[in-house]
CSV table of C-alpha atoms and ligand atoms in Angstrom, one decimal:
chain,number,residue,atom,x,y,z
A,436,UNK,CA,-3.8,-1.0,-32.1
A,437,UNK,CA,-4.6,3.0,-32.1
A,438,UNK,CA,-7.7,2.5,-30.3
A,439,UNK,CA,-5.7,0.3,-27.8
A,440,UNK,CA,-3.1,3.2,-27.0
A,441,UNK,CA,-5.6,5.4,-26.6
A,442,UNK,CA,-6.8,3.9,-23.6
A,443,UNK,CA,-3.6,3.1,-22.5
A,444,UNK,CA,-1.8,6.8,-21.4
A,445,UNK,CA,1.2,7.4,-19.8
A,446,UNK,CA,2.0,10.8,-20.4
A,447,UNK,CA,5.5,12.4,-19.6
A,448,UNK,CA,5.6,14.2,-16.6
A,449,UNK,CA,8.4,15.9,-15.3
A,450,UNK,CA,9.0,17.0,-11.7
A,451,UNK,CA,8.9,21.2,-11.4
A,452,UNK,CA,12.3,22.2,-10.0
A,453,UNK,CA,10.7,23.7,-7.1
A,454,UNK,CA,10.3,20.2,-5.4
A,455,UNK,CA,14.3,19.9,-5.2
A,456,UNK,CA,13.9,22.1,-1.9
A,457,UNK,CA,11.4,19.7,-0.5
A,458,UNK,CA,13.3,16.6,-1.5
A,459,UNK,CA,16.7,18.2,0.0
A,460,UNK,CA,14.4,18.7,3.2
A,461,UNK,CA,13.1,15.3,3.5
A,462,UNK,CA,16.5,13.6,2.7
A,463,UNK,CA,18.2,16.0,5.5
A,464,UNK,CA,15.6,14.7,7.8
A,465,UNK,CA,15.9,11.1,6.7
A,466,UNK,CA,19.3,11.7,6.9
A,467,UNK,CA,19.3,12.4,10.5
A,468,UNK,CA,16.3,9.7,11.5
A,469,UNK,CA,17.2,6.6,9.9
A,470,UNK,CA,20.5,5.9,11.3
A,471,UNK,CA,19.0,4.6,14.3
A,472,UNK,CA,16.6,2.2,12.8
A,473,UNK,CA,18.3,-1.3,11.9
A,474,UNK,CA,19.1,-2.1,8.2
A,475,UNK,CA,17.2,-5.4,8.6
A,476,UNK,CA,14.2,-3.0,9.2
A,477,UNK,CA,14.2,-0.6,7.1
A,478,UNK,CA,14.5,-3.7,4.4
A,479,UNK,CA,11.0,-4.2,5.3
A,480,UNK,CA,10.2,-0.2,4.5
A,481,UNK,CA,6.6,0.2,3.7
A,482,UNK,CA,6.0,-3.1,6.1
A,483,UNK,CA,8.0,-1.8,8.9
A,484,UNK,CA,6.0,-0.2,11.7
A,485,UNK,CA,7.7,2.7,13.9
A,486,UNK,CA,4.3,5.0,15.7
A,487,UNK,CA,7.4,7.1,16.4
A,488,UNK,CA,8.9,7.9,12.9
A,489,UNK,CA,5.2,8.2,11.5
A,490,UNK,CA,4.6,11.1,14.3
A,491,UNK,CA,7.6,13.0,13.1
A,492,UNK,CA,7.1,12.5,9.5
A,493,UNK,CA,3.2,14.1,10.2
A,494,UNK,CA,4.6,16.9,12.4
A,495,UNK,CA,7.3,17.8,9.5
A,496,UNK,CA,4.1,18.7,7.4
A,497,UNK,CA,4.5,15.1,5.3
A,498,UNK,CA,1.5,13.3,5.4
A,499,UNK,CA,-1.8,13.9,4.5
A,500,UNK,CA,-0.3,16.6,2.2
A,501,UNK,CA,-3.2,16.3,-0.8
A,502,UNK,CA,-6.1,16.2,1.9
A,503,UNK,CA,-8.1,19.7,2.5
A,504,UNK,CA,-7.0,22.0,4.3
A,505,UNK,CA,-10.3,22.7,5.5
A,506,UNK,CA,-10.3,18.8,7.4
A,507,UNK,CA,-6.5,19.9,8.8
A,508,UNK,CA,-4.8,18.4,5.5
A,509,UNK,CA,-2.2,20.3,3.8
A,510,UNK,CA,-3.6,21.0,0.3
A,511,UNK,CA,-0.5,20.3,-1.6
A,512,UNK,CA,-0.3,18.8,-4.7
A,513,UNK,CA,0.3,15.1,-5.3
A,514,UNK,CA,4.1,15.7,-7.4
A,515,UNK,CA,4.5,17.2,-3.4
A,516,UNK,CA,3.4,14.0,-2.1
A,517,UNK,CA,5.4,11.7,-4.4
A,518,UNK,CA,8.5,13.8,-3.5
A,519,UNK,CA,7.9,12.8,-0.1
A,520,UNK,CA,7.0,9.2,-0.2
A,521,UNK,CA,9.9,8.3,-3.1
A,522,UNK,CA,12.6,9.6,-0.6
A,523,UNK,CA,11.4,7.4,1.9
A,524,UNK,CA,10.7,4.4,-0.1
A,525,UNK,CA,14.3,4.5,-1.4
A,526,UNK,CA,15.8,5.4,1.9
A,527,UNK,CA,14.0,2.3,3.6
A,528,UNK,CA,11.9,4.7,6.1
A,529,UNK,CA,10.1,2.1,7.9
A,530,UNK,CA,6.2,3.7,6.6
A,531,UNK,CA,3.8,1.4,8.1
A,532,UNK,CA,2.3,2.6,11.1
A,533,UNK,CA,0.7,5.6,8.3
A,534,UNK,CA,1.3,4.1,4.8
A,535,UNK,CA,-2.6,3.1,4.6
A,536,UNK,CA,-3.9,5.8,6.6
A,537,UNK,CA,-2.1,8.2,4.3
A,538,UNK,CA,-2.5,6.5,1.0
A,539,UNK,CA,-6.0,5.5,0.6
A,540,UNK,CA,-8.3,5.6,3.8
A,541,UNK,CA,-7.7,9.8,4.3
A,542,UNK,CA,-8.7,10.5,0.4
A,543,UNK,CA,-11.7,7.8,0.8
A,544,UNK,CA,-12.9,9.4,4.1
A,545,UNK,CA,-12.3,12.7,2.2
A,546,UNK,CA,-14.4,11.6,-0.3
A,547,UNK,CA,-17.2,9.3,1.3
A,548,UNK,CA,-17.0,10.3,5.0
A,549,UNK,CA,-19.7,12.2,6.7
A,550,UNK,CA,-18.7,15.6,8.3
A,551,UNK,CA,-17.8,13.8,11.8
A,552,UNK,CA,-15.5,11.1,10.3
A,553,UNK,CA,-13.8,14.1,8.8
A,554,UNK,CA,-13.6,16.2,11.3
A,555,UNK,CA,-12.3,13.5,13.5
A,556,UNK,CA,-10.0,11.6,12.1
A,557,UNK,CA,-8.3,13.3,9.0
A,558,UNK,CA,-6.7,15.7,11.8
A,559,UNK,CA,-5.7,12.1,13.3
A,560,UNK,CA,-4.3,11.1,10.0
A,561,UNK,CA,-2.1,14.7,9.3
A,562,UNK,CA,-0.2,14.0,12.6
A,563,UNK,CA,0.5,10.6,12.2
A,564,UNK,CA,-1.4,9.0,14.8
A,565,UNK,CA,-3.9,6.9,13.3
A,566,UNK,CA,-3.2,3.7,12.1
A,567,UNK,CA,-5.5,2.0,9.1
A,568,UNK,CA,-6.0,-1.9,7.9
A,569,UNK,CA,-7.7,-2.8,5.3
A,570,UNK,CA,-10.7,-5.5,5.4
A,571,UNK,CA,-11.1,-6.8,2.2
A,572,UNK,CA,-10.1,-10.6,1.9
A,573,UNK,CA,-11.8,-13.3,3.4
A,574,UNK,CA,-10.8,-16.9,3.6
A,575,UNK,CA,-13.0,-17.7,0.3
A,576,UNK,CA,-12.7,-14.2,-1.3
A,577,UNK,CA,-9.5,-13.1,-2.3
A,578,UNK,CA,-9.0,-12.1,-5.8
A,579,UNK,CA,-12.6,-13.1,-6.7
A,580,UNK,CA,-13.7,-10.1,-3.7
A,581,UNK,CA,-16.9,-9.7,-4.9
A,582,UNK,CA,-18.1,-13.0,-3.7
A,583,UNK,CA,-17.4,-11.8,-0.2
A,584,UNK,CA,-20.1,-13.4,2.9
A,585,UNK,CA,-19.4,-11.3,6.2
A,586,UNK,CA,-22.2,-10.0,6.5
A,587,UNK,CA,-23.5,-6.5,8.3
A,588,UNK,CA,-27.2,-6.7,8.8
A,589,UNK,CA,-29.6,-3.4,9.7
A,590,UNK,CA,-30.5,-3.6,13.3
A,591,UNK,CA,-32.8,-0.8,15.4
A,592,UNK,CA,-29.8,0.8,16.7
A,593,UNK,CA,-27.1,-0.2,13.6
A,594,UNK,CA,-25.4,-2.7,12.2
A,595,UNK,CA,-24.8,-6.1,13.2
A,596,UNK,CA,-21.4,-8.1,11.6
A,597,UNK,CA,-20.9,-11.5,11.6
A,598,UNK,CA,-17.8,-13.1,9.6
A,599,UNK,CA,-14.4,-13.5,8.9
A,600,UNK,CA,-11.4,-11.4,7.2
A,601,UNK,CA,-7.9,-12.4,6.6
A,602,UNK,CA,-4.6,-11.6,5.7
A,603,UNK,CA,-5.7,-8.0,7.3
A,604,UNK,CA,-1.8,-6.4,8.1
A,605,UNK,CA,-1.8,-4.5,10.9
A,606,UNK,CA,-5.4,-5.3,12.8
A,607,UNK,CA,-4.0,-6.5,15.8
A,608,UNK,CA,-2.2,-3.0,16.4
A,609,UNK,CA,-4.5,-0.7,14.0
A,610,UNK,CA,-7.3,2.1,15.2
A,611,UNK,CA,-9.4,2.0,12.5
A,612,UNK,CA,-10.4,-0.7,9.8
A,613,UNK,CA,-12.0,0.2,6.6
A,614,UNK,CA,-14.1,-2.8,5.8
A,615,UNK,CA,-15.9,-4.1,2.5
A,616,UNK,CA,-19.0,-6.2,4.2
A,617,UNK,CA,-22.1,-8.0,2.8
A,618,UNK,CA,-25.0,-5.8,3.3
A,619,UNK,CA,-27.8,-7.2,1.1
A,620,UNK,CA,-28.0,-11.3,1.3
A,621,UNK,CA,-29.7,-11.6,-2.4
A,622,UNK,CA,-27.3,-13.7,-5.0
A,623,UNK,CA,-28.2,-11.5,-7.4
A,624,UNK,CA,-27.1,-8.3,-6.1
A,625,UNK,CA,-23.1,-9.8,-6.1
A,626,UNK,CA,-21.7,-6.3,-6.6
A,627,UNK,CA,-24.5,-4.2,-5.9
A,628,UNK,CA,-24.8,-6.0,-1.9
A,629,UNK,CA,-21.9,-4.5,-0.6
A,630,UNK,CA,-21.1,-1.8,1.3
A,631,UNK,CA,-17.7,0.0,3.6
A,632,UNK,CA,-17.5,0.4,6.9
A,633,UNK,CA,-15.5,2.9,8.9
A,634,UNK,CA,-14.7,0.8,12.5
A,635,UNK,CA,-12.6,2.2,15.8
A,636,UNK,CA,-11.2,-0.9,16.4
A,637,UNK,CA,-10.6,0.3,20.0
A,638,UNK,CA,-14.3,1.2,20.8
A,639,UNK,CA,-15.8,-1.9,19.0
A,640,UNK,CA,-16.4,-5.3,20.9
A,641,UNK,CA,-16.3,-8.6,19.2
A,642,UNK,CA,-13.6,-8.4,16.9
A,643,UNK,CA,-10.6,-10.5,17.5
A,644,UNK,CA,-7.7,-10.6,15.6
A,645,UNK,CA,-5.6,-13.6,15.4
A,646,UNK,CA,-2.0,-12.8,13.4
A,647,UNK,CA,-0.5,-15.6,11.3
A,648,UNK,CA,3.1,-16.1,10.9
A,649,UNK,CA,4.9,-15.3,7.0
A,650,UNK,CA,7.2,-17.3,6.1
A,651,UNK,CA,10.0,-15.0,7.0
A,652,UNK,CA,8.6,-15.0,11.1
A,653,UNK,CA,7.2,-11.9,10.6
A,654,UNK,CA,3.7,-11.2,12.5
A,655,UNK,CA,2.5,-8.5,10.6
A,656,UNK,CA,-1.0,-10.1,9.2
A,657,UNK,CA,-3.9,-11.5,10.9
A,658,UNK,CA,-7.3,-13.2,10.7
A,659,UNK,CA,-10.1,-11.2,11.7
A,660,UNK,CA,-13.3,-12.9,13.2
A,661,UNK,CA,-16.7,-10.4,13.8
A,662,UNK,CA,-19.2,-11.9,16.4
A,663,UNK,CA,-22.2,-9.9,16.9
A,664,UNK,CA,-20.0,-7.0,16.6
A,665,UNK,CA,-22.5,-4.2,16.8
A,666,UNK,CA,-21.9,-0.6,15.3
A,667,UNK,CA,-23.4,2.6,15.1
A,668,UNK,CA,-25.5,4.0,12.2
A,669,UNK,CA,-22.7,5.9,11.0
A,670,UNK,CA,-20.2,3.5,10.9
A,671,UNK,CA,-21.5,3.4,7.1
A,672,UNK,CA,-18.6,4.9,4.6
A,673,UNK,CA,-20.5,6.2,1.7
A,674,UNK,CA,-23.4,4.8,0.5
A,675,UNK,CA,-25.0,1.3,1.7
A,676,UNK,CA,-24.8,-1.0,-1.7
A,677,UNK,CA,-22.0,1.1,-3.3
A,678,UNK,CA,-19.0,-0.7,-1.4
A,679,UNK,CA,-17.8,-2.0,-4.9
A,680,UNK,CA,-17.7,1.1,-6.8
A,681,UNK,CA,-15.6,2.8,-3.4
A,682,UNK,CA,-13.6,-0.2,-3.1
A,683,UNK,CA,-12.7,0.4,-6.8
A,684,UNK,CA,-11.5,3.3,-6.5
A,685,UNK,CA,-9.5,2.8,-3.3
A,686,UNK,CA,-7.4,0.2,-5.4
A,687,UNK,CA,-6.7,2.7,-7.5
A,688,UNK,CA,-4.8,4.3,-4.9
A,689,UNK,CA,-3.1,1.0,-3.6
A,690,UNK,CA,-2.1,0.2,-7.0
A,691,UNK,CA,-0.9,3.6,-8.0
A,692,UNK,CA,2.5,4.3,-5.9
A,693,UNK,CA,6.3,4.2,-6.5
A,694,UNK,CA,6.1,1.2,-3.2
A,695,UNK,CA,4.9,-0.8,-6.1
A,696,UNK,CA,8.6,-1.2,-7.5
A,697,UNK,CA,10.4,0.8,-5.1
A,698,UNK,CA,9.7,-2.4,-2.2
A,699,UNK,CA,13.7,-3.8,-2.3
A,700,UNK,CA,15.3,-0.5,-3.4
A,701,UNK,CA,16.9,-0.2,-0.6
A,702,UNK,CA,18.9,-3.5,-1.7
A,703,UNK,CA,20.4,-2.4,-4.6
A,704,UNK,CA,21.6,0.5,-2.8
A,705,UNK,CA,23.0,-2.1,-0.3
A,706,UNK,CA,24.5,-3.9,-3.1
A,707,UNK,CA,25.7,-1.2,-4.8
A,708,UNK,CA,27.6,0.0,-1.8
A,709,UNK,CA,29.3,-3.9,-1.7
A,710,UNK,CA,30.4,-4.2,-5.2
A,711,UNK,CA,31.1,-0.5,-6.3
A,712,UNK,CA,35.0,-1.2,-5.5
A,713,UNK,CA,35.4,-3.9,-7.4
A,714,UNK,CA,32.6,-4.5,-10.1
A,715,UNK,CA,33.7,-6.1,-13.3
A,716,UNK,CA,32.3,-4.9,-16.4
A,717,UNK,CA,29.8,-7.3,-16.8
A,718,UNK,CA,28.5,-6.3,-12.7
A,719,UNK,CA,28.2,-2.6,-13.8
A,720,UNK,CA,26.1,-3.3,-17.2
A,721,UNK,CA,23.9,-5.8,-15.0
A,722,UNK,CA,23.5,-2.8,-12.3
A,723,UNK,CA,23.3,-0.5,-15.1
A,724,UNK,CA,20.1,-2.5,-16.6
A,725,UNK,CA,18.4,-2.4,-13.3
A,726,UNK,CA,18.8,1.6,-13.1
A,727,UNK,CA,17.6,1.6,-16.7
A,728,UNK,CA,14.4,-0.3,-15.5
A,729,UNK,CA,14.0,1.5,-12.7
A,730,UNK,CA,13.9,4.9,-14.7
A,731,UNK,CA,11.5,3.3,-16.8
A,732,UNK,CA,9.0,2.4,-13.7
A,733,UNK,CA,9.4,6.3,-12.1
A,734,UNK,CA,8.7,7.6,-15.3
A,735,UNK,CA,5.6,5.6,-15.5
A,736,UNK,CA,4.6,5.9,-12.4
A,737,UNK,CA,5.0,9.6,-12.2
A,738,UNK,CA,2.8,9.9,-14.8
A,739,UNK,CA,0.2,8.3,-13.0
A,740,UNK,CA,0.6,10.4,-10.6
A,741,UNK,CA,-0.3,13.4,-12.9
A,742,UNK,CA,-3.7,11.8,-13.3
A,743,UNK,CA,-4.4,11.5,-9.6
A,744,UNK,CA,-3.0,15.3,-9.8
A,745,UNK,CA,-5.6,16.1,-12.6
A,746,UNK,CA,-8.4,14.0,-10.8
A,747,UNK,CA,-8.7,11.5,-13.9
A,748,UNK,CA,-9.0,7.7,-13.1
A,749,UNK,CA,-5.3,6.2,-13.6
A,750,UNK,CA,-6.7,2.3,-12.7
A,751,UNK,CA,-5.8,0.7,-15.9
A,752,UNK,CA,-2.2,2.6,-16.2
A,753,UNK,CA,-1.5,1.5,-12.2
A,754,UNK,CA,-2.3,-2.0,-13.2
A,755,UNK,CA,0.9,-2.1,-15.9
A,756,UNK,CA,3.4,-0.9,-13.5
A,757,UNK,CA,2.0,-2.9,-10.5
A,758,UNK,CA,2.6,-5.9,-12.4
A,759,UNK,CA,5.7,-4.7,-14.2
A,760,UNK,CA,6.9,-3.6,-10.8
A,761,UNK,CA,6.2,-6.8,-9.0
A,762,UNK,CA,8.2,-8.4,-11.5
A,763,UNK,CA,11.1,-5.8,-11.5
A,764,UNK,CA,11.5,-6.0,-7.9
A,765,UNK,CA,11.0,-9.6,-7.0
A,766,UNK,CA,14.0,-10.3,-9.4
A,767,UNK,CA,16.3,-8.0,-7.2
A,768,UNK,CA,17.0,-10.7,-4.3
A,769,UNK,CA,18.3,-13.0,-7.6
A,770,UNK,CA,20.5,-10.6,-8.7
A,771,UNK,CA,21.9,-9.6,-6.3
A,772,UNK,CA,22.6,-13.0,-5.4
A,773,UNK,CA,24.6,-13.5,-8.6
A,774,UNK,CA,26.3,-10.4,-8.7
A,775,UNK,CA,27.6,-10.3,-5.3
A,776,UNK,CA,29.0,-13.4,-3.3
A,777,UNK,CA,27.9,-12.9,0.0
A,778,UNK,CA,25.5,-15.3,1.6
A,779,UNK,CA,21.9,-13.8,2.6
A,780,UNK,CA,21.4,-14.2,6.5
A,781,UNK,CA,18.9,-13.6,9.0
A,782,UNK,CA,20.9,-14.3,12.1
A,783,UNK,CA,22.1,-10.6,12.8
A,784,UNK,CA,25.8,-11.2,11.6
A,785,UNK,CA,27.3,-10.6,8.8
A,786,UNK,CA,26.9,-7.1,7.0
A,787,UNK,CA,24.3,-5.3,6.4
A,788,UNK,CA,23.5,-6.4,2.8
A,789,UNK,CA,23.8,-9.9,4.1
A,790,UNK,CA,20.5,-9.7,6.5
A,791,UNK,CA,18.9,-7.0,4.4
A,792,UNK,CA,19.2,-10.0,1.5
A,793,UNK,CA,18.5,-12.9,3.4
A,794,UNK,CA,15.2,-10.5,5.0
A,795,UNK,CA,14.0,-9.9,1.2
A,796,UNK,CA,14.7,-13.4,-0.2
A,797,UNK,CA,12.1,-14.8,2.5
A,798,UNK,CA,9.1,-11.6,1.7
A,799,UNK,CA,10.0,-10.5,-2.0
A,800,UNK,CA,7.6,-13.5,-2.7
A,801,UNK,CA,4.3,-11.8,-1.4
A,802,UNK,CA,4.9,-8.7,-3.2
A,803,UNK,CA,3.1,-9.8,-6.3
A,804,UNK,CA,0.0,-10.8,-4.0
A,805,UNK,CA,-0.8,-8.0,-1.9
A,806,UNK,CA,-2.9,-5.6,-3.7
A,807,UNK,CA,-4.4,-7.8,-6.2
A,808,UNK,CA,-2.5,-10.7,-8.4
A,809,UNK,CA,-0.5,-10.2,-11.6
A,810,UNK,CA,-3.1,-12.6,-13.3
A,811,UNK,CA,-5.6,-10.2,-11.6
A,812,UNK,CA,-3.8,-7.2,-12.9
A,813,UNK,CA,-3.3,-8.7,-16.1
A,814,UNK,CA,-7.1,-9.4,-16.6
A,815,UNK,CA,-7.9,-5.6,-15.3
A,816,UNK,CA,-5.3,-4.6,-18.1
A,817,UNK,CA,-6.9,-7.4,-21.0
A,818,UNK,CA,-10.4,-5.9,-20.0
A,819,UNK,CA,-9.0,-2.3,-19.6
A,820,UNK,CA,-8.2,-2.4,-23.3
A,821,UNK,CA,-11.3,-4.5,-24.7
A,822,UNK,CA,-9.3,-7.7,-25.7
A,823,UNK,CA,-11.5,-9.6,-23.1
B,1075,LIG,C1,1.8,-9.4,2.5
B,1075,LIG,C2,0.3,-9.3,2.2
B,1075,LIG,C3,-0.5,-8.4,2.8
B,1075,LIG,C4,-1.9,-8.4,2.6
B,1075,LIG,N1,-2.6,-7.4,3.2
B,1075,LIG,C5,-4.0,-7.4,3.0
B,1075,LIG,C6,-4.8,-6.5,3.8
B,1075,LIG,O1,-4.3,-5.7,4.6
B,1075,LIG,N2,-6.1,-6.5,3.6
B,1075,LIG,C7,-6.7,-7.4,2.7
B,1075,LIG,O2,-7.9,-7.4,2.6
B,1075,LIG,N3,-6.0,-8.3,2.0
B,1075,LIG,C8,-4.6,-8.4,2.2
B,1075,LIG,N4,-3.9,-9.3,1.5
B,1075,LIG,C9,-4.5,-10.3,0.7
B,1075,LIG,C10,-4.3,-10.1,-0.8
B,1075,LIG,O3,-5.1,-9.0,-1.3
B,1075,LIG,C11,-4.8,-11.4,-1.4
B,1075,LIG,O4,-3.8,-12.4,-1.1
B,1075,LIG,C12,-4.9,-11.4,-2.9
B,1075,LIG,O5,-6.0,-10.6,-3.3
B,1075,LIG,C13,-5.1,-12.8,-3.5
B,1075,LIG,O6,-6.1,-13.5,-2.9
B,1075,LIG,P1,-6.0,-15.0,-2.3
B,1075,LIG,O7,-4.8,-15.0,-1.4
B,1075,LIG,O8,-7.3,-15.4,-1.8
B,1075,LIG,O9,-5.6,-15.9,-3.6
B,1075,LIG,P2,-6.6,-16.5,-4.7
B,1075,LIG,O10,-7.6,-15.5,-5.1
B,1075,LIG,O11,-7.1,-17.8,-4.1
B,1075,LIG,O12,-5.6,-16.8,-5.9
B,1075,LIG,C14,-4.7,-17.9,-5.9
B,1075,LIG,C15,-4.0,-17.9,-7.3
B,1075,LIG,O13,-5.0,-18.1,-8.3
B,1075,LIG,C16,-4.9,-17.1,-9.2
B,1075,LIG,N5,-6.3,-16.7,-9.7
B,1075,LIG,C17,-7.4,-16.4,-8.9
B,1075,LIG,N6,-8.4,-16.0,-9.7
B,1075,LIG,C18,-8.0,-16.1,-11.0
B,1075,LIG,C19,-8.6,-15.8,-12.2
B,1075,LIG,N7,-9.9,-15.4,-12.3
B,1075,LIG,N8,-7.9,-15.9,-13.3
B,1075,LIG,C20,-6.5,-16.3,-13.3
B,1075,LIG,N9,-5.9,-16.6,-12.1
B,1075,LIG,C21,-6.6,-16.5,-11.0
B,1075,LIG,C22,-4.3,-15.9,-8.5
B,1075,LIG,O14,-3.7,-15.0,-9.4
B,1075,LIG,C23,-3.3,-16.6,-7.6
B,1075,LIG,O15,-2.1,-16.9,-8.3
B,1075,LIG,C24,-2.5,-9.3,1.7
B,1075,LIG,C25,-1.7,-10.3,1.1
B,1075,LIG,C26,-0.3,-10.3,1.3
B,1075,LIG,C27,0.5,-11.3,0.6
């Protein structure tokens, strides 16, 4: 069991005071720019797209706040980030448009990019105005990634890529698309034949994206087919045949944040606001549990965010509150469904709990699948600790 805890940290971290200025200047500023996005929306929070809310955000200072200074990031700490992306997560800031760019494809450029790529697009990424996807899945390869076939094959003047990706939010209105391809055929090189790819989806030809409809109407993934699409030397992120260890640690970054049980938040707000007149005793212990668990989860997750801060590898520790997470806020849409007698709808009457319900019943579902499984997670975790 000791040797078990031992690779198992979460560490108590506590916020400095300092960051209550910077909290009380994001919330003014939320304060002032969210009234005019609808409730429905800003249910959807890190899955809502708004180009226009992502600029301000990057001109306020707020994104790409850990990146260099010396590529036009901010160099500030990653407490400073989490300040910044907790306020918006809870105040249902519609994040999309950036979220990616700003939570894993800046530090992976930062890290693996050549000089150009930084130079270029980590300025891009500070203000706001580049928008990432992420090419991982495939129609065969989804939680078993490693047995992904598009394939990118070595020509005289590049790379040639040939296959298919799916699920990829955001492709059909993204710049850029980080990609995990298939760059050495031989079976026996499963892991080792893969490498990322950095692609300007408005430059690149032979790349359509097709979106697919969720179940709630929304048209915010897509299926990506390659056709000869041919790409320059450079488009190589990192090093050809170390895709796997890259994409690794990108999904450490994915995995990592308070979106991973902050997603319906802005629900129990919602529901807080309807029953806060008139809650009986058994209402406020029910609410009171869910703050209980959601204290829990920050102080978990902010201690993750202390290893990021201390550059230590916080993969197995972002696995547990993924999953724990997932499970925290997939429940919410139940709750509040017994607590509260209003019927969820997605007709635009009603109040504003009623469609920011009936909008999370329909996507609280998918939660536990993008970024990896709980089964996934929970065999990361088994592994993580040498059970399996
Ligand atoms: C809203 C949303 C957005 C997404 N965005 C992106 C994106 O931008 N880019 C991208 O690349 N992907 C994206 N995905 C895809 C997501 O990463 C995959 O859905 C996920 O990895 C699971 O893969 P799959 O759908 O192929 O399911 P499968 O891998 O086929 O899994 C089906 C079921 O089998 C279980 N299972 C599979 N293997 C095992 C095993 N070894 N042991 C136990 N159980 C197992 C899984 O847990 C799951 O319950 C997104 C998904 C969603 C829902």
């Amino acid at each position: 069991m000791s040797s078990m805890t031992d690779k198992l940290r979460f560490e108590p971290c506590a916020l400095s005071p300092e960051l209550a200025q910077l909290r009380a200047a994001v919330r003014a500023f939320l304060a002032e720019a969210l009234p005019r996005v609808p409730a429905v929306t800003r249910s959807h929070s890190w899955e809502a797209w708004d180009a226009e809310f992502s600029a301000a955000l990057g001109a306020r200072g707020w994104l790409g706040m850990t990146l260099p200074k010396a590529y036009g990031g901010h160099g500030r700490s990653a407490f400073e980030r989490y300040v910044v992306i907790e306020e918006c997560l809870v105040a249902g800031a519609p994040t999309a448009f950036h979220w990616v760019a700003d939570r894993q494809s800046g530090p992976l450029i930062v890290r693996y990019g050549n000089e150009q790529q930084k130079r270029r697009i980590i300025p891009q990424i500070v203000a706001g105005q580049a928008c990432f996807a992420i090419g991982m899945s495939e129609p065969n390869s989804g939680s078993d990634l490693a047995s992904l076939r598009t394939r990118a094959e070595r020509t005289a003047t590049g790379w040639r890529v040939n296959g298919t990706k799916i699920w990829t939010s955001n492709a059909h209105r993204a710049q850029y698309l980080i990609a995990l391809f298939r760059t050495d055929p031989d079976p026996t090189k499963k892991h080792a034949g893969l490498s990322q790819f950095l692609i300007d989806l408005k430059e690149a030809q032979g790349i359509t994206p097709r979106t697919i409809r969720n179940l709630a109407g929304g048209r915010n993934f897509n299926e990506v087919s390659f056709v000869d699409v041919e790409l320059p030397p450079e488009a190589l992120l990192g090093t050809e045949g170390q895709g796997w260890k890259q994409v690794t640690e990108e999904l450490a970054f994915e995995r990592s944040g308070p979106e991973r049980y902050l997603s319906c938040f802005f629900l129990l707000t919602k529901l807080i606001d309807v029953v806060r007149e008139h809650a009986s005793a058994a209402t406020l212990a029910r609410l009171g549990s869910q703050i209980a668990w959601t204290l829990t989860l920050r102080n978990m997750s902010l201690s993750i965010a202390a290893k990021l801060q201390a550059g230590q590898d916080p993969a197995l520790e972002a696995s547990v509150v993924k999953d724990l997470g997932c499970q925290f806020e997939q429940a919410l849409p139940g709750l509040a469904q017994e607590l509260c007698e209003l019927e969820p709808t997605l007709e635009g009457y009603g109040l504003d709990y009623q469609q920011v319900l009936g909008s999370l019943v329909q996507i609280a579902p998918s939660f536990s699948l993008r970024g990896g499984t709980p089964e996934i997670m929970r065999g990361i975790i088994a592994k993580g600790l040498g059970v399996r």
